[in-house]
Amino acid sequence: MAGALIIDGKARAQALRAEVAAGVERLKAARGVTPGLAVVLVGEDPASQIYVRNKAAATRAAGMLSLEYKLSADAAETALLALIGELNRRGDVHGILVQLPLPAHIDARKVIEAVDPAKDADGFHPLNAGQLASGGRAVVPCTPAGCLILLKSVRADLAGARAVVLGRSNIVGKPMAQLLLNENCTVTIAHSRTRDLPGLAREADILVAATGRAQMVKGSWIKPGAIVVDVGIQRVAAGEGKTRLVGDVAFAQAVEVAGAITPVPGGVGPMTIACLLQNTLEAATAAAGGR
Ligand SMILES: NC(=O)c1ccc[n+]([C@@H]2O[C@H](COP(=O)([O-])OP(=O)(O)OC[C@H]3O[C@@H](n4cnc5c(N)ncnc54)[C@H](OP(=O)(O)O)[C@@H]3O)[C@@H](O)[C@H]2O)c1
């Protein structure tokens, strides 16, 4: 195996969670405020149930108040909007997260827009997206925020780097590109209509893969020495009836070429929850009148 640095997202996330827990203690001591995160799940999607359970456990472990709301898969959109309105008004709730995806009969955009932007723990509200794009004070979406921390753990100054982001979703690709632009990278966003994806990817000093296409990015797509951040999580067959998690990057090939790379699992995934806790702490701190 060649010398690519394997970026340890688990260790970095543990460190961030410890920093957040210390911040929670400070806020409790100084202002008597316990940060509270409300997580809302609609329906019984198995992956979403696991995510919500993990988020609640991490919230409690950081010393915060965790509130969980479970609505049935056929819950009316109006019921969900009413719950969000109630959570917006509650003084002990500083962060609100509605687990996506939502059932098809619910308009996800309407739901995202109903969350008070100051309590938008996921950073998906258009006001926060606009703040991020225009250089204002934004709640940054957790996954790209975590990716940036991992990137900067390898290369503190990203200015001038050629960055390519594969994927243009509102929750990963676009905010990731914006964060990299804010770090003075020269950024290209690629998507399913992009021509010559391998050639474009090979230009990247920083390559972030967020397509959801298992192991699409081959070793030959990577510029030698590049930093590769793999956001994808897919479960694939591993023989004998077993499955395993893989990312968007063909890891065994990529590790031979890249300078540094995040593994799946143990890379971006753990950072997402840690950044969610950080967003909640920041929201509670702001609600309590700042630091
Ligand atoms: N680790 C974590 O915590 C975390 C968090 C969030 C998401 N994820 C994972 O990250 C991946 C992406 O998530 P997402 O929510 O951003 O997904 P998404 O909404 O499905 O977006 C995927 C993006 O990839 C692009 N794409 C799809 N196939 C492509 C191809 N063959 N070539 C080039 N671009 C292609 C799509 O292009 P078009 O726009 O043209 O369709 C789209 O912009 C998924 O595997 C998801 O599970 C992980």
Tab-separated table of C-alpha atoms in Angstrom, residues 9-287:
chain	number	residue	atom	x	y	z
A	9	GLY	CA	-12.604	11.102	10.999
A	10	LYS	CA	-13.538	9.085	14.052
A	11	ALA	CA	-10.712	10.526	16.145
A	12	ARG	CA	-11.307	14.087	14.876
A	13	ALA	CA	-15.035	13.736	15.603
A	14	GLN	CA	-14.342	12.462	19.119
A	15	ALA	CA	-12.135	15.477	19.744
A	16	LEU	CA	-14.816	17.848	18.437
A	17	ARG	CA	-17.494	16.154	20.540
A	18	ALA	CA	-15.293	16.580	23.619
A	19	GLU	CA	-14.825	20.289	22.753
A	20	VAL	CA	-18.603	20.679	22.387
A	21	ALA	CA	-19.241	18.888	25.703
A	22	ALA	CA	-16.810	21.277	27.408
A	23	GLY	CA	-18.607	24.232	25.763
A	24	VAL	CA	-21.953	22.896	27.015
A	25	GLU	CA	-20.585	22.750	30.567
A	26	ARG	CA	-19.307	26.329	30.260
A	27	LEU	CA	-22.667	27.564	28.987
A	28	LYS	CA	-24.522	25.805	31.801
A	29	ALA	CA	-22.174	27.270	34.401
A	30	ALA	CA	-22.107	30.804	32.976
A	31	ARG	CA	-25.726	31.245	31.862
A	32	GLY	CA	-27.658	28.352	33.372
A	33	VAL	CA	-28.646	27.263	29.849
A	34	THR	CA	-28.696	23.633	28.679
A	35	PRO	CA	-28.603	23.422	24.859
A	36	GLY	CA	-31.561	21.440	23.514
A	37	LEU	CA	-31.840	19.623	20.189
A	38	ALA	CA	-35.183	18.353	18.878
A	39	VAL	CA	-35.063	15.660	16.198
A	40	VAL	CA	-38.205	14.907	14.222
A	41	LEU	CA	-38.654	11.650	12.328
A	42	VAL	CA	-41.591	11.023	10.030
A	43	GLY	CA	-42.165	7.389	9.086
A	44	GLU	CA	-40.142	4.240	9.717
A	45	ASP	CA	-37.267	4.337	7.245
A	46	PRO	CA	-34.725	1.953	8.878
A	47	ALA	CA	-31.631	4.035	8.024
A	48	SER	CA	-33.322	7.212	9.298
A	49	GLN	CA	-34.281	5.451	12.536
A	50	ILE	CA	-30.621	4.548	13.121
A	51	TYR	CA	-29.451	8.105	12.310
A	52	VAL	CA	-32.011	9.608	14.696
A	53	ARG	CA	-31.085	7.182	17.474
A	54	ASN	CA	-27.377	7.958	17.035
A	55	LYS	CA	-27.983	11.703	16.991
A	56	ALA	CA	-30.058	11.526	20.183
A	57	ALA	CA	-27.402	9.443	21.970
A	58	ALA	CA	-24.626	11.843	20.904
A	59	THR	CA	-26.710	14.829	22.027
A	60	ARG	CA	-27.183	13.346	25.496
A	61	ALA	CA	-23.508	12.328	25.682
A	62	ALA	CA	-22.549	15.975	25.065
A	63	GLY	CA	-24.638	17.017	28.071
A	64	MET	CA	-27.458	18.502	25.999
A	65	LEU	CA	-31.206	18.011	26.187
A	66	SER	CA	-32.389	15.596	23.486
A	67	LEU	CA	-36.017	15.608	22.383
A	68	GLU	CA	-37.266	13.047	19.875
A	69	TYR	CA	-40.556	13.284	17.986
A	70	LYS	CA	-41.828	10.397	15.892
A	71	LEU	CA	-44.711	10.924	13.481
A	72	SER	CA	-46.327	8.128	11.495
A	73	ALA	CA	-45.528	7.781	7.787
A	74	ASP	CA	-49.018	9.061	6.900
A	75	ALA	CA	-48.851	12.103	9.201
A	76	ALA	CA	-50.333	15.217	7.608
A	77	GLU	CA	-47.984	17.971	6.454
A	78	THR	CA	-49.999	20.397	8.596
A	79	ALA	CA	-49.283	18.284	11.707
A	80	LEU	CA	-45.553	18.394	11.002
A	81	LEU	CA	-45.660	22.152	10.371
A	82	ALA	CA	-47.605	22.650	13.628
A	83	LEU	CA	-44.973	20.663	15.552
A	84	ILE	CA	-42.168	22.760	14.018
A	85	GLY	CA	-44.062	25.927	14.991
A	86	GLU	CA	-44.291	24.678	18.583
A	87	LEU	CA	-40.553	23.805	18.653
A	88	ASN	CA	-39.718	27.231	17.180
A	89	ARG	CA	-41.499	28.827	20.151
A	90	ARG	CA	-40.005	26.642	22.916
A	91	GLY	CA	-37.277	28.322	24.932
A	92	ASP	CA	-35.531	25.050	25.839
A	93	VAL	CA	-35.124	23.993	22.186
A	94	HIS	CA	-32.171	25.642	20.454
A	95	GLY	CA	-31.773	23.306	17.486
A	96	ILE	CA	-34.398	21.595	15.316
A	97	LEU	CA	-33.632	18.832	12.849
A	98	VAL	CA	-36.214	17.188	10.621
A	99	GLN	CA	-34.748	13.906	9.389
A	100	LEU	CA	-34.763	13.641	5.604
A	101	PRO	CA	-36.014	12.123	3.376
A	102	LEU	CA	-39.639	12.902	4.173
A	103	PRO	CA	-42.567	10.867	2.813
A	104	ALA	CA	-43.577	11.914	-0.718
A	105	HIS	CA	-46.826	13.621	0.357
A	106	ILE	CA	-44.880	16.158	2.435
A	107	ASP	CA	-43.230	19.145	0.750
A	108	ALA	CA	-39.675	19.036	2.159
A	109	ARG	CA	-38.957	22.607	1.047
A	110	LYS	CA	-41.977	23.923	2.970
A	111	VAL	CA	-40.818	22.034	6.061
A	112	ILE	CA	-37.227	23.289	5.824
A	113	GLU	CA	-38.503	26.851	5.407
A	114	ALA	CA	-40.772	26.486	8.466
A	115	VAL	CA	-37.822	25.971	10.837
A	116	ASP	CA	-36.683	29.170	12.581
A	117	PRO	CA	-33.347	29.932	10.815
A	118	ALA	CA	-31.758	30.572	14.231
A	119	LYS	CA	-32.712	27.005	15.285
A	120	ASP	CA	-31.849	25.409	11.943
A	121	ALA	CA	-29.321	22.857	13.287
A	122	ASP	CA	-28.885	21.309	9.832
A	123	GLY	CA	-28.243	24.643	8.102
A	124	PHE	CA	-30.679	23.802	5.292
A	125	HIS	CA	-32.903	26.891	5.577
A	126	PRO	CA	-32.601	29.144	2.490
A	127	LEU	CA	-31.651	32.058	4.743
A	128	ASN	CA	-28.641	30.124	6.027
A	129	ALA	CA	-27.763	28.972	2.484
A	130	GLY	CA	-27.930	32.611	1.383
A	131	GLN	CA	-25.811	33.769	4.314
A	132	LEU	CA	-23.181	31.156	3.460
A	133	ALA	CA	-23.161	32.267	-0.186
A	134	SER	CA	-23.018	35.975	0.640
A	135	GLY	CA	-20.411	35.807	3.401
A	136	GLY	CA	-22.813	36.392	6.299
A	137	ARG	CA	-23.175	34.581	9.602
A	138	ALA	CA	-24.622	31.211	8.594
A	139	VAL	CA	-25.468	27.898	10.189
A	140	VAL	CA	-23.353	25.646	7.966
A	141	PRO	CA	-24.730	22.219	6.908
A	142	CYS	CA	-23.103	19.545	9.069
A	143	THR	CA	-21.630	17.192	6.465
A	144	PRO	CA	-19.727	19.791	4.427
A	145	ALA	CA	-18.670	21.543	7.655
A	146	GLY	CA	-17.191	18.227	8.798
A	147	CYS	CA	-15.478	17.699	5.432
A	148	LEU	CA	-13.826	21.114	5.705
A	149	ILE	CA	-12.503	20.336	9.186
A	150	LEU	CA	-11.001	17.085	7.879
A	151	LEU	CA	-9.471	18.855	4.861
A	152	LYS	CA	-7.946	21.531	7.060
A	153	SER	CA	-6.526	18.891	9.396
A	154	VAL	CA	-4.314	17.915	6.450
A	155	ARG	CA	-3.766	21.302	4.823
A	156	ALA	CA	-4.483	24.285	7.036
A	157	ASP	CA	-4.335	26.842	4.215
A	158	LEU	CA	-6.422	25.824	1.220
A	159	ALA	CA	-5.994	29.116	-0.669
A	160	GLY	CA	-5.301	28.689	-4.361
A	161	ALA	CA	-6.018	24.956	-4.385
A	162	ARG	CA	-7.932	23.559	-7.329
A	163	ALA	CA	-11.031	21.912	-5.805
A	164	VAL	CA	-13.549	19.703	-7.572
A	165	VAL	CA	-16.800	18.744	-5.855
A	166	LEU	CA	-18.667	15.800	-7.354
A	167	GLY	CA	-22.370	16.369	-6.590
A	168	ARG	CA	-24.559	19.464	-6.372
A	169	SER	CA	-27.167	18.652	-3.729
A	170	ASN	CA	-28.346	21.433	-1.433
A	171	ILE	CA	-27.208	19.479	1.608
A	172	VAL	CA	-23.699	18.446	0.533
A	173	GLY	CA	-22.344	19.482	-2.880
A	174	LYS	CA	-23.409	23.135	-3.074
A	175	PRO	CA	-22.530	24.147	0.506
A	176	MET	CA	-19.248	22.201	0.198
A	177	ALA	CA	-18.333	24.173	-2.908
A	178	GLN	CA	-19.281	27.399	-1.170
A	179	LEU	CA	-17.115	26.593	1.864
A	180	LEU	CA	-14.158	25.811	-0.407
A	181	LEU	CA	-14.716	29.056	-2.308
A	182	ASN	CA	-14.751	30.903	1.019
A	183	GLU	CA	-11.359	29.253	1.706
A	184	ASN	CA	-10.109	30.802	-1.563
A	185	CYS	CA	-10.009	27.558	-3.538
A	186	THR	CA	-10.770	27.587	-7.253
A	187	VAL	CA	-13.871	25.423	-7.313
A	188	THR	CA	-15.674	23.364	-9.933
A	189	ILE	CA	-18.950	21.601	-9.157
A	190	ALA	CA	-19.583	18.464	-11.208
A	191	HIS	CA	-22.835	16.540	-11.573
A	192	SER	CA	-24.525	13.873	-13.653
A	193	ARG	CA	-24.373	15.981	-16.847
A	194	THR	CA	-20.693	16.870	-16.497
A	195	ARG	CA	-18.530	15.760	-19.437
A	196	ASP	CA	-15.289	13.866	-18.878
A	197	LEU	CA	-15.657	13.468	-15.119
A	198	PRO	CA	-12.380	11.486	-14.799
A	199	GLY	CA	-10.420	14.234	-16.596
A	200	LEU	CA	-11.992	16.953	-14.465
A	201	ALA	CA	-11.421	15.040	-11.235
A	202	ARG	CA	-7.749	14.560	-12.185
A	203	GLU	CA	-7.283	18.354	-12.117
A	204	ALA	CA	-8.198	18.482	-8.432
A	205	ASP	CA	-5.790	19.134	-5.587
A	206	ILE	CA	-8.879	18.634	-3.420
A	207	LEU	CA	-11.504	16.161	-4.567
A	208	VAL	CA	-14.776	15.834	-2.659
A	209	ALA	CA	-17.006	12.981	-3.838
A	210	ALA	CA	-20.706	13.255	-2.935
A	211	THR	CA	-22.622	11.443	-5.654
A	212	GLY	CA	-23.982	8.351	-3.916
A	213	ARG	CA	-22.485	6.176	-6.683
A	214	ALA	CA	-20.617	3.346	-4.989
A	215	GLN	CA	-16.889	3.298	-5.799
A	216	MET	CA	-17.352	5.408	-8.936
A	217	VAL	CA	-14.131	7.384	-8.463
A	218	LYS	CA	-11.266	5.170	-9.618
A	219	GLY	CA	-7.595	5.536	-8.777
A	220	SER	CA	-6.964	6.802	-12.319
A	221	TRP	CA	-9.311	9.771	-11.630
A	222	ILE	CA	-7.080	11.097	-8.866
A	223	LYS	CA	-4.186	13.507	-9.234
A	224	PRO	CA	-1.141	12.121	-7.426
A	225	GLY	CA	-0.927	13.677	-3.981
A	226	ALA	CA	-4.502	15.033	-3.995
A	227	ILE	CA	-6.592	15.198	-0.823
A	228	VAL	CA	-9.700	13.056	-1.333
A	229	VAL	CA	-12.803	13.379	0.840
A	230	ASP	CA	-15.367	10.641	0.334
A	231	VAL	CA	-18.867	11.623	1.462
A	232	GLY	CA	-20.699	8.657	-0.061
A	233	ILE	CA	-22.114	5.848	2.044
A	234	GLN	CA	-23.523	2.812	0.269
A	235	ARG	CA	-24.099	-0.709	1.519
A	236	VAL	CA	-22.938	-3.291	-1.031
A	237	ALA	CA	-22.856	-7.094	-1.128
A	238	ALA	CA	-19.643	-8.547	0.269
A	239	GLY	CA	-20.263	-12.228	-0.543
A	240	GLU	CA	-21.620	-15.057	1.615
A	241	GLY	CA	-24.781	-13.023	2.242
A	242	LYS	CA	-22.808	-10.296	4.001
A	243	THR	CA	-22.729	-6.573	3.223
A	244	ARG	CA	-20.217	-3.794	3.789
A	245	LEU	CA	-20.183	-0.010	3.619
A	246	VAL	CA	-18.333	1.694	0.778
A	247	GLY	CA	-18.031	5.264	-0.398
A	248	ASP	CA	-18.037	6.973	-3.781
A	249	VAL	CA	-14.311	6.283	-4.092
A	250	ALA	CA	-12.675	2.959	-4.957
A	251	PHE	CA	-10.587	3.155	-1.808
A	252	ALA	CA	-8.002	0.425	-2.507
A	253	GLN	CA	-7.048	2.110	-5.799
A	254	ALA	CA	-7.304	5.673	-4.542
A	255	VAL	CA	-5.083	5.124	-1.528
A	256	GLU	CA	-2.231	4.259	-3.944
A	257	VAL	CA	-2.450	7.672	-5.644
A	258	ALA	CA	-3.866	10.217	-3.210
A	259	GLY	CA	-1.807	12.188	-0.697
A	260	ALA	CA	-4.540	11.883	1.922
A	261	ILE	CA	-7.966	10.242	1.918
A	262	THR	CA	-10.955	9.745	4.191
A	263	PRO	CA	-12.055	6.123	4.691
A	264	VAL	CA	-15.646	4.823	4.646
A	265	PRO	CA	-16.682	4.128	7.325
A	266	GLY	CA	-14.734	6.238	9.819
A	267	GLY	CA	-14.221	9.369	7.724
A	268	VAL	CA	-16.911	11.955	7.037
A	269	GLY	CA	-19.781	10.102	8.772
A	270	PRO	CA	-18.695	10.662	12.397
A	271	MET	CA	-17.951	14.328	11.659
A	272	THR	CA	-21.543	15.001	10.584
A	273	ILE	CA	-22.971	14.277	14.045
A	274	ALA	CA	-20.153	16.163	15.788
A	275	CYS	CA	-20.892	19.241	13.649
A	276	LEU	CA	-24.607	18.924	14.418
A	277	LEU	CA	-23.784	19.141	18.124
A	278	GLN	CA	-21.544	22.128	17.455
A	279	ASN	CA	-24.327	23.916	15.537
A	280	THR	CA	-26.716	23.284	18.439
A	281	LEU	CA	-24.230	24.611	20.987
A	282	GLU	CA	-23.659	27.723	18.865
A	283	ALA	CA	-27.418	28.298	18.535
A	284	ALA	CA	-27.880	27.960	22.307
A	285	THR	CA	-24.940	30.293	22.954
A	286	ALA	CA	-26.380	32.892	20.577
A	287	ALA	CA	-29.847	32.557	22.176
